[in-house]
Amino acid sequence: MKIRIIIFLVAISFAYSCTTHFGTRKLADGWYNVADMENSIVENRPIVKASGFMDLSLDSCYISGSAQMIYTINGKCRDVEKFSEATEKAIGKHIAFLFDGKMVCAPKVNARIDSGNFMITLPAGTSHLDALMVLNALEKQMSGR
């Protein structure tokens, strides 16, 4: 009976170490598989960190019927094959972009993304200055500064 309890506790500990609930530990900025969307739990290991990004650009558009602006950061992963394989495994599931330990967006993957291209949609209400701050922080990570 003791051995079963020990095995159970080790298994629970291992399972918990494979996922992270926001607020318990800050993860590196980047794309992650979502383990539990309802509870905002992502896997600990990133699909790709921000240091693996390239060709970032900031774009914007107005929300239809309002004066509110939405900002997006468009980019590409250096390791296209890794991103392609990860998105293929995630079809029908969500992947999340984390910045500063917070989930920024979590799109549902509908198909393998062979190009390595991605779009980060910043939350509604993000100011132009804040969008530039995120872009600049990601560019610093890309260049290793």
N, CA, C and O atoms as a DFTB+ gen file, in Angstrom:
580 C
 N C O
     1  1       0.823      -1.195       0.000
     2  2       0.000       0.000       0.000
     3  2       0.867       1.259       0.000
     4  3       0.559       2.224      -0.699
     5  1       1.964       1.252       0.791
     6  2       2.864       2.396       0.850
     7  2       3.479       2.691      -0.510
     8  3       3.626       3.847      -0.906
     9  1       3.832       1.630      -1.212
    10  2       4.464       1.802      -2.529
    11  2       3.480       2.442      -3.499
    12  3       3.868       3.302      -4.289
    13  1       2.221       2.039      -3.453
    14  2       1.205       2.644      -4.320
    15  2       1.058       4.133      -4.044
    16  3       0.943       4.933      -4.972
    17  1       1.062       4.498      -2.790
    18  2       0.938       5.908      -2.419
    19  2       2.154       6.689      -2.913
    20  3       2.011       7.790      -3.447
    21  1       3.330       6.132      -2.740
    22  2       4.553       6.804      -3.198
    23  2       4.534       6.960      -4.717
    24  3       4.849       8.030      -5.239
    25  1       4.165       5.893      -5.423
    26  2       4.090       5.963      -6.893
    27  2       3.066       7.007      -7.310
    28  3       3.316       7.775      -8.239
    29  1       1.924       7.050      -6.645
    30  2       0.891       8.031      -6.951
    31  2       1.410       9.458      -6.740
    32  3       1.202      10.324      -7.589
    33  1       2.080       9.701      -5.617
    34  2       2.610      11.039      -5.336
    35  2       3.685      11.450      -6.335
    36  3       3.739      12.607      -6.750
    37  1       4.537      10.510      -6.720
    38  2       5.567      10.805      -7.725
    39  2       4.906      11.134      -9.062
    40  3       5.322      12.072      -9.742
    41  1       3.888      10.376      -9.441
    42  2       3.185      10.619     -10.713
    43  2       2.509      11.984     -10.702
    44  3       2.586      12.713     -11.691
    45  1       1.857      12.341      -9.619
    46  2       1.207      13.652      -9.511
    47  2       2.254      14.754      -9.582
    48  3       2.059      15.751     -10.277
    49  1       3.351      14.586      -8.876
    50  2       4.424      15.580      -8.893
    51  2       4.977      15.754     -10.296
    52  3       5.215      16.882     -10.729
    53  1       5.188      14.653     -11.017
    54  2       5.705      14.716     -12.377
    55  2       4.708      15.413     -13.294
    56  3       5.090      16.273     -14.087
    57  1       3.439      15.049     -13.191
    58  2       2.413      15.653     -14.044
    59  2       2.323      17.154     -13.789
    60  3       2.190      17.937     -14.730
    61  1       2.393      17.554     -12.535
    62  2       2.315      18.979     -12.223
    63  2       3.531      19.726     -12.746
    64  3       3.411      20.876     -13.168
    65  1       4.694      19.098     -12.728
    66  2       5.906      19.764     -13.205
    67  2       5.908      19.930     -14.717
    68  3       6.693      20.720     -15.243
    69  1       5.044      19.201     -15.433
    70  2       4.967      19.294     -16.888
    71  2       4.040      20.403     -17.350
    72  3       3.994      20.707     -18.542
    73  1       3.303      21.013     -16.438
    74  2       2.395      22.090     -16.792
    75  2       2.583      23.241     -15.819
    76  3       3.125      23.072     -14.727
    77  1       2.128      24.406     -16.232
    78  2       2.229      25.576     -15.371
    79  2       0.915      26.327     -15.387
    80  3       0.330      26.552     -16.447
    81  1       0.458      26.707     -14.229
    82  2      -0.700      27.567     -14.101
    83  2      -0.154      28.969     -13.928
    84  3       0.770      29.189     -13.145
    85  1      -0.723      29.920     -14.656
    86  2      -0.199      31.273     -14.597
    87  2      -0.196      31.777     -13.168
    88  3      -1.120      31.511     -12.400
    89  1       0.834      32.495     -12.824
    90  2       0.950      33.046     -11.492
    91  2       1.841      32.214     -10.582
    92  3       2.314      32.720      -9.564
    93  1       2.081      30.959     -10.919
    94  2       2.924      30.143     -10.060
    95  2       4.388      30.249     -10.456
    96  3       5.269      30.050      -9.619
    97  1       4.662      30.560     -11.717
    98  2       6.036      30.647     -12.182
    99  2       6.053      31.372     -13.507
   100  3       5.211      31.120     -14.368
   101  1       7.004      32.269     -13.678
   102  2       7.094      33.019     -14.926
   103  2       7.863      32.208     -15.958
   104  3       9.002      31.799     -15.733
   105  1       7.211      31.986     -17.095
   106  2       7.836      31.273     -18.204
   107  2       8.404      32.279     -19.198
   108  3       8.008      33.445     -19.210
   109  1       9.329      31.824     -20.024
   110  2       9.923      32.675     -21.057
   111  2       8.852      33.117     -22.048
   112  3       7.880      32.397     -22.276
   113  1       9.025      34.288     -22.630
   114  2       8.109      34.763     -23.657
   115  2       8.183      33.826     -24.855
   116  3       9.269      33.410     -25.257
   117  1       7.026      33.495     -25.425
   118  2       6.991      32.629     -26.597
   119  2       5.687      31.881     -26.726
   120  3       4.721      32.150     -26.012
   121  1       5.673      30.925     -27.659
   122  2       4.502      30.096     -27.937
   123  2       4.575      28.795     -27.147
   124  3       5.631      28.169     -27.062
   125  1       3.439      28.392     -26.566
   126  2       3.334      27.185     -25.744
   127  2       2.088      26.394     -26.126
   128  3       1.098      26.967     -26.581
   129  1       2.138      25.084     -25.940
   130  2       0.940      24.260     -26.042
   131  2       0.106      24.504     -24.801
   132  3       0.641      24.648     -23.702
   133  1      -1.205      24.552     -24.977
   134  2      -2.115      24.735     -23.855
   135  2      -2.537      23.360     -23.351
   136  3      -3.061      22.545     -24.111
   137  1      -2.308      23.111     -22.082
   138  2      -2.694      21.841     -21.473
   139  2      -4.153      21.873     -21.029
   140  3      -4.853      20.864     -21.119
   141  1      -4.619      23.040     -20.545
   142  2      -5.987      23.188     -20.059
   143  2      -6.415      24.634     -20.280
   144  3      -6.061      25.518     -19.500
   145  1      -7.172      24.868     -21.338
   146  2      -7.569      26.230     -21.697
   147  2      -8.471      26.856     -20.637
   148  3      -8.317      28.032     -20.307
   149  1      -9.400      26.084     -20.109
   150  2     -10.354      26.604     -19.139
   151  2      -9.659      27.150     -17.891
   152  3     -10.110      28.137     -17.309
   153  1      -8.569      26.514     -17.485
   154  2      -7.843      26.936     -16.284
   155  2      -6.533      27.647     -16.595
   156  3      -5.709      27.853     -15.703
   157  1      -6.336      28.025     -17.860
   158  2      -5.128      28.759     -18.288
   159  2      -3.838      28.036     -17.897
   160  3      -2.931      28.634     -17.319
   161  1      -3.770      26.762     -18.213
   162  2      -2.573      25.979     -17.908
   163  2      -1.857      25.643     -19.209
   164  3      -2.453      25.109     -20.144
   165  1      -0.577      25.962     -19.251
   166  2       0.235      25.651     -20.422
   167  2       1.330      24.673     -20.032
   168  3       1.662      24.525     -18.856
   169  1       1.881      24.012     -21.030
   170  2       3.008      23.122     -20.771
   171  2       4.240      23.963     -20.453
   172  3       4.359      25.097     -20.918
   173  1       5.146      23.411     -19.668
   174  2       6.350      24.146     -19.268
   175  2       7.313      24.397     -20.412
   176  3       7.987      25.426     -20.447
   177  1       7.380      23.468     -21.341
   178  2       8.348      23.562     -22.428
   179  2       7.742      24.348     -23.593
   180  3       6.699      23.956     -24.116
   181  1       8.378      25.453     -24.010
   182  2       7.819      26.249     -25.105
   183  2       7.952      25.547     -26.455
   184  3       8.863      24.750     -26.676
   185  1       7.030      25.861     -27.340
   186  2       7.162      25.443     -28.735
   187  2       8.342      26.209     -29.328
   188  3       9.228      25.633     -29.959
   189  1       8.327      27.516     -29.108
   190  2       9.422      28.381     -29.544
   191  2       9.454      29.605     -28.634
   192  3       8.421      30.215     -28.361
   193  1      10.639      29.951     -28.176
   194  2      10.823      31.157     -27.364
   195  2      10.946      32.371     -28.287
   196  3      11.206      32.231     -29.482
   197  1      10.759      33.546     -27.723
   198  2      10.879      34.787     -28.487
   199  2      12.268      34.936     -29.099
   200  3      12.420      35.573     -30.142
   201  1      13.265      34.364     -28.471
   202  2      14.627      34.435     -29.036
   203  2      14.720      33.689     -30.364
   204  3      15.676      33.882     -31.115
   205  1      13.732      32.835     -30.663
   206  2      13.697      32.093     -31.927
   207  2      12.814      32.738     -32.977
   208  3      12.506      32.116     -33.993
   209  1      12.397      33.993     -32.743
   210  2      11.576      34.721     -33.713
   211  2      12.454      35.487     -34.692
   212  3      13.637      35.716     -34.440
   213  1      11.859      35.876     -35.808
   214  2      12.503      36.777     -36.770
   215  2      11.415      37.534     -37.532
   216  3      10.237      37.178     -37.492
   217  1      11.837      38.567     -38.211
   218  2      10.945      39.350     -39.089
   219  2       9.687      39.849     -38.390
   220  3       8.583      39.684     -38.908
   221  1       9.845      40.456     -37.225
   222  2       8.684      40.979     -36.504
   223  2       8.243      42.318     -37.072
   224  3       9.065      43.143     -37.470
   225  1       6.931      42.521     -37.101
   226  2       6.374      43.812     -37.507
   227  2       5.082      44.058     -36.743
   228  3       4.404      43.117     -36.331
   229  1       4.750      45.319     -36.560
   230  2       3.540      45.711     -35.848
   231  2       2.503      46.166     -36.864
   232  3       2.825      46.901     -37.797
   233  1       1.273      45.735     -36.688
   234  2       0.185      46.136     -37.567
   235  2      -1.003      46.515     -36.688
   236  3      -1.035      46.187     -35.501
   237  1      -1.972      47.200     -37.269
   238  2      -3.147      47.605     -36.504
   239  2      -4.357      47.712     -37.422
   240  3      -4.230      47.862     -38.638
   241  1      -5.531      47.631     -36.808
   242  2      -6.780      47.874     -37.525
   243  2      -7.846      48.235     -36.504
   244  3      -7.731      47.914     -35.321
   245  1      -8.890      48.912     -36.986
   246  2      -9.998      49.271     -36.108
   247  2     -10.970      48.109     -35.996
   248  3     -11.190      47.373     -36.958
   249  1     -11.546      47.952     -34.817
   250  2     -12.610      46.974     -34.618
   251  2     -13.839      47.521     -35.333
   252  3     -14.221      48.674     -35.129
   253  1     -14.446      46.706     -36.159
   254  2     -15.608      47.114     -36.940
   255  2     -16.691      47.702     -36.034
   256  3     -17.076      47.102     -35.031
   257  1     -17.169      48.881     -36.406
   258  2     -18.248      49.519     -35.660
   259  2     -17.821      50.239     -34.404
   260  3     -18.664      50.665     -33.615
   261  1     -16.505      50.383     -34.204
   262  2     -16.044      51.113     -33.019
   263  2     -14.791      51.916     -33.370
   264  3     -14.222      51.783     -34.453
   265  1     -14.396      52.727     -32.444
   266  2     -13.179      53.516     -32.646
   267  2     -11.983      52.850     -31.972
   268  3     -10.922      53.459     -31.840
   269  1     -12.157      51.595     -31.546
   270  2     -11.096      50.900     -30.824
   271  2     -10.133      50.209     -31.797
   272  3     -10.552      49.567     -32.760
   273  1      -8.854      50.357     -31.522
   274  2      -7.801      49.803     -32.357
   275  2      -7.338      48.460     -31.795
   276  3      -7.236      48.291     -30.580
   277  1      -7.059      47.510     -32.683
   278  2      -6.457      46.224     -32.314
   279  2      -5.066      46.194     -32.934
   280  3      -4.892      46.530     -34.105
   281  1      -4.077      45.790     -32.141
   282  2      -2.699      45.682     -32.619
   283  2      -2.303      44.215     -32.731
   284  3      -2.663      43.387     -31.895
   285  1      -1.558      43.919     -33.779
   286  2      -1.026      42.573     -33.963
   287  2       0.466      42.664     -34.229
   288  3       0.954      43.625     -34.824
   289  1       1.169      41.654     -33.779
   290  2       2.585      41.522     -34.093
   291  2       2.700      40.298     -34.992
   292  3       2.323      39.190     -34.612
   293  1       3.220      40.518     -36.173
   294  2       3.400      39.438     -37.138
   295  2       4.868      39.043     -37.143
   296  3       5.747      39.896     -37.019
   297  1       5.130      37.761     -37.284
   298  2       6.515      37.307     -37.286
   299  2       6.647      35.924     -37.874
   300  3       5.708      35.364     -38.439
   301  1       7.828      35.399     -37.726
   302  2       8.155      34.080     -38.243
   303  2       9.111      33.414     -37.269
   304  3       9.915      34.080     -36.616
   305  1       9.016      32.087     -37.178
   306  2       9.928      31.314     -36.336
   307  2      11.158      30.940     -37.155
   308  3      11.046      30.571     -38.324
   309  1      12.323      31.036     -36.538
   310  2      13.551      30.610     -37.231
   311  2      13.513      29.118     -37.549
   312  3      13.880      28.701     -38.647
   313  1      13.064      28.312     -36.574
   314  2      12.984      26.873     -36.763
   315  2      11.590      26.528     -37.297
   316  3      10.695      26.131     -36.551
   317  1      11.442      26.693     -38.607
   318  2      10.150      26.495     -39.263
   319  2       9.655      25.062     -39.079
   320  3       8.471      24.845     -38.824
   321  1      10.547      24.089     -39.206
   322  2      10.136      22.685     -39.098
   323  2       9.590      22.369     -37.711
   324  3       8.583      21.672     -37.583
   325  1      10.248      22.875     -36.673
   326  2       9.781      22.634     -35.298
   327  2       8.389      23.237     -35.094
   328  3       7.513      22.598     -34.511
   329  1       8.189      24.459     -35.573
   330  2       6.894      25.117     -35.446
   331  2       5.837      24.369     -36.254
   332  3       4.709      24.202     -35.792
   333  1       6.192      23.919     -37.449
   334  2       5.265      23.157     -38.294
   335  2       4.822      21.877     -37.607
   336  3       3.632      21.563     -37.576
   337  1       5.768      21.144     -37.062
   338  2       5.445      19.892     -36.372
   339  2       4.583      20.141     -35.136
   340  3       3.637      19.400     -34.865
   341  1       4.922      21.189     -34.393
   342  2       4.156      21.508     -33.180
   343  2       2.728      21.905     -33.522
   344  3       1.792      21.500     -32.834
   345  1       2.551      22.698     -34.582
   346  2       1.193      23.099     -34.950
   347  2       0.399      21.919     -35.510
   348  3      -0.818      21.857     -35.337
   349  1       1.066      20.996     -36.171
   350  2       0.367      19.803     -36.662
   351  2      -0.161      18.974     -35.479
   352  3      -1.288      18.482     -35.514
   353  1       0.657      18.827     -34.444
   354  2       0.236      18.071     -33.257
   355  2      -0.870      18.793     -32.491
   356  3      -1.626      18.168     -31.747
   357  1      -0.960      20.114     -32.675
   358  2      -1.931      20.916     -31.925
   359  2      -3.229      21.172     -32.694
   360  3      -4.071      21.935     -32.221
   361  1      -3.411      20.563     -33.852
   362  2      -4.634      20.799     -34.624
   363  2      -5.848      20.467     -33.759
   364  3      -5.925      19.399     -33.150
   365  1      -6.793      21.406     -33.720
   366  2      -7.994      21.244     -32.905
   367  2      -7.812      21.697     -31.463
   368  3      -8.760      21.676     -30.678
   369  1      -6.591      22.107     -31.111
   370  2      -6.286      22.565     -29.753
   371  2      -5.793      24.009     -29.818
   372  3      -5.628      24.584     -30.894
   373  1      -5.567      24.564     -28.656
   374  2      -5.051      25.929     -28.572
   375  2      -3.551      25.923     -28.312
   376  3      -3.019      25.041     -27.638
   377  1      -2.887      26.933     -28.865
   378  2      -1.527      27.252     -28.459
   379  2      -1.595      28.670     -27.903
   380  3      -2.441      29.461     -28.320
   381  1      -0.721      28.988     -26.976
   382  2      -0.790      30.295     -26.322
   383  2       0.512      31.054     -26.512
   384  3       1.600      30.477     -26.502
   385  1       0.372      32.372     -26.688
   386  2       1.545      33.231     -26.675
   387  2       1.605      33.877     -25.304
   388  3       0.665      34.547     -24.875
   389  1       2.734      33.666     -24.617
   390  2       2.955      34.254     -23.305
   391  2       3.944      35.404     -23.422
   392  3       4.966      35.298     -24.101
   393  1       3.626      36.499     -22.754
   394  2       4.533      37.638     -22.660
   395  2       4.520      38.107     -21.220
   396  3       3.461      38.357     -20.644
   397  1       5.693      38.224     -20.651
   398  2       5.837      38.675     -19.266
   399  2       5.008      37.811     -18.312
   400  3       4.412      38.310     -17.358
   401  1       4.983      36.497     -18.594
   402  2       4.294      35.555     -17.731
   403  2       2.784      35.511     -17.873
   404  3       2.111      34.821     -17.107
   405  1       2.238      36.242     -18.849
   406  2       0.788      36.299     -19.030
   407  2       0.393      35.814     -20.426
   408  3       1.113      36.026     -21.402
   409  1      -0.766      35.160     -20.495
   410  2      -1.286      34.723     -21.779
   411  2      -1.821      35.942     -22.526
   412  3      -2.739      36.614     -22.055
   413  1      -1.246      36.220     -23.685
   414  2      -1.666      37.358     -24.494
   415  2      -2.782      36.933     -25.438
   416  3      -3.794      37.621     -25.561
   417  1      -2.598      35.816     -26.092
   418  2      -3.611      35.268     -26.977
   419  2      -3.434      33.755     -27.025
   420  3      -2.360      33.232     -26.726
   421  1      -4.500      33.065     -27.403
   422  2      -4.449      31.598     -27.462
   423  2      -5.322      31.108     -28.615
   424  3      -6.431      30.620     -28.399
   425  1      -4.817      31.241     -29.832
   426  2      -5.617      30.812     -30.981
   427  2      -5.749      29.296     -31.055
   428  3      -4.887      28.550     -30.589
   429  1      -6.847      28.870     -31.650
   430  2      -7.072      27.439     -31.899
   431  2      -6.411      27.112     -33.235
   432  3      -6.598      27.822     -34.223
   433  1      -5.650      26.046     -33.253
   434  2      -4.928      25.647     -34.462
   435  2      -5.861      24.816     -35.333
   436  3      -6.401      23.799     -34.897
   437  1      -6.043      25.268     -36.573
   438  2      -6.920      24.568     -37.503
   439  2      -6.164      23.727     -38.520
   440  3      -6.735      22.818     -39.123
   441  1      -4.884      24.024     -38.714
   442  2      -4.085      23.294     -39.698
   443  2      -2.608      23.482     -39.375
   444  3      -2.229      24.411     -38.662
   445  1      -1.791      22.597     -39.906
   446  2      -0.337      22.708     -39.774
   447  2       0.102      24.027     -40.422
   448  3      -0.370      24.388     -41.500
   449  1       1.005      24.734     -39.750
   450  2       1.507      26.010     -40.271
   451  2       2.924      25.768     -40.791
   452  3       3.901      25.857     -40.047
   453  1       3.010      25.459     -42.085
   454  2       4.289      25.106     -42.703
   455  2       5.216      26.293     -42.918
   456  3       6.424      26.111     -43.065
   457  1       4.674      27.497     -42.938
   458  2       5.476      28.686     -43.234
   459  2       6.284      29.171     -42.043
   460  3       7.284      29.869     -42.213
   461  1       5.856      28.804     -40.827
   462  2       6.501      29.320     -39.624
   463  2       5.993      30.697     -39.234
   464  3       6.426      31.261     -38.229
   465  1       5.072      31.243     -40.028
   466  2       4.522      32.570     -39.753
   467  2       3.492      32.500     -38.632
   468  3       2.786      31.504     -38.476
   469  1       3.423      33.578     -37.856
   470  2       2.442      33.668     -36.777
   471  2       1.971      35.090     -36.622
   472  3       2.595      36.025     -37.123
   473  1       0.841      35.250     -35.910
   474  2       0.302      36.563     -35.594
   475  2      -0.089      36.557     -34.122
   476  3      -0.845      35.697     -33.669
   477  1       0.432      37.521     -33.391
   478  2       0.085      37.701     -31.987
   479  2      -0.925      38.836     -31.930
   480  3      -0.598      39.970     -32.279
   481  1      -2.138      38.550     -31.498
   482  2      -3.168      39.575     -31.372
   483  2      -3.145      40.083     -29.940
   484  3      -3.438      39.345     -28.999
   485  1      -2.792      41.351     -29.790
   486  2      -2.745      41.943     -28.451
   487  2      -4.166      42.228     -27.977
   488  3      -5.045      42.487     -28.799
   489  1      -4.405      42.186     -26.678
   490  2      -5.771      42.384     -26.162
   491  2      -6.366      43.729     -26.564
   492  3      -5.653      44.726     -26.682
   493  1      -7.681      43.743     -26.773
   494  2      -8.383      44.995     -27.064
   495  2      -8.090      45.983     -25.943
   496  3      -8.034      45.609     -24.771
   497  1      -7.906      47.224     -26.305
   498  2      -7.587      48.248     -25.314
   499  2      -6.099      48.487     -25.142
   500  3      -5.696      49.408     -24.433
   501  1      -5.268      47.657     -25.792
   502  2      -3.814      47.877     -25.736
   503  2      -3.502      49.170     -26.480
   504  3      -3.968      49.374     -27.600
   505  1      -2.718      50.036     -25.860
   506  2      -2.365      51.309     -26.494
   507  2      -1.239      51.102     -27.516
   508  3      -0.534      50.093     -27.496
   509  1      -1.097      52.071     -28.390
   510  2      -0.021      52.015     -29.385
   511  2       1.337      51.950     -28.682
   512  3       2.225      51.208     -29.102
   513  1       1.487      52.715     -27.633
   514  2       2.741      52.722     -26.874
   515  2       3.025      51.348     -26.252
   516  3       4.161      50.874     -26.291
   517  1       2.007      50.714     -25.687
   518  2       2.185      49.380     -25.101
   519  2       2.511      48.340     -26.177
   520  3       3.332      47.449     -25.963
   521  1       1.855      48.466     -27.340
   522  2       2.131      47.541     -28.445
   523  2       3.588      47.685     -28.896
   524  3       4.258      46.687     -29.163
   525  1       4.073      48.917     -28.981
   526  2       5.483      49.153     -29.345
   527  2       6.422      48.598     -28.282
   528  3       7.485      48.071     -28.609
   529  1       6.039      48.711     -27.014
   530  2       6.860      48.182     -25.929
   531  2       7.003      46.662     -26.055
   532  3       8.098      46.124     -25.885
   533  1       5.900      45.974     -26.351
   534  2       5.947      44.521     -26.526
   535  2       6.831      44.174     -27.721
   536  3       7.686      43.293     -27.628
   537  1       6.629      44.859     -28.831
   538  2       7.440      44.618     -30.030
   539  2       8.923      44.822     -29.728
   540  3       9.749      43.982     -30.086
   541  1       9.263      45.923     -29.078
   542  2      10.670      46.209     -28.758
   543  2      11.263      45.156     -27.824
   544  3      12.413      44.752     -27.994
   545  1      10.488      44.713     -26.844
   546  2      10.971      43.676     -25.915
   547  2      11.242      42.370     -26.665
   548  3      12.246      41.705     -26.410
   549  1      10.355      42.005     -27.583
   550  2      10.552      40.778     -28.364
   551  2      11.757      40.905     -29.288
   552  3      12.521      39.953     -29.451
   553  1      11.929      42.080     -29.892
   554  2      13.097      42.292     -30.766
   555  2      14.400      42.205     -29.995
   556  3      15.392      41.694     -30.516
   557  1      14.416      42.698     -28.756
   558  2      15.615      42.578     -27.922
   559  2      15.944      41.112     -27.646
   560  3      17.104      40.705     -27.686
   561  1      14.898      40.325     -27.363
   562  2      15.110      38.902     -27.115
   563  2      15.615      38.187     -28.371
   564  3      16.439      37.276     -28.285
   565  1      15.121      38.604     -29.527
   566  2      15.561      38.010     -30.798
   567  2      17.047      38.244     -31.024
   568  3      17.774      37.363     -31.484
   569  1      17.474      39.443     -30.691
   570  2      18.870      39.798     -30.951
   571  2      19.799      39.416     -29.800
   572  3      21.014      39.588     -29.896
   573  1      19.227      38.899     -28.717
   574  2      20.059      38.478     -27.590
   575  2      20.507      39.601     -26.684
   576  3      21.399      39.401     -25.860
   577  1      19.914      40.780     -26.809
   578  2      20.279      41.913     -25.959
   579  2      19.573      41.872     -24.641
   580  3      19.770      42.757     -23.807
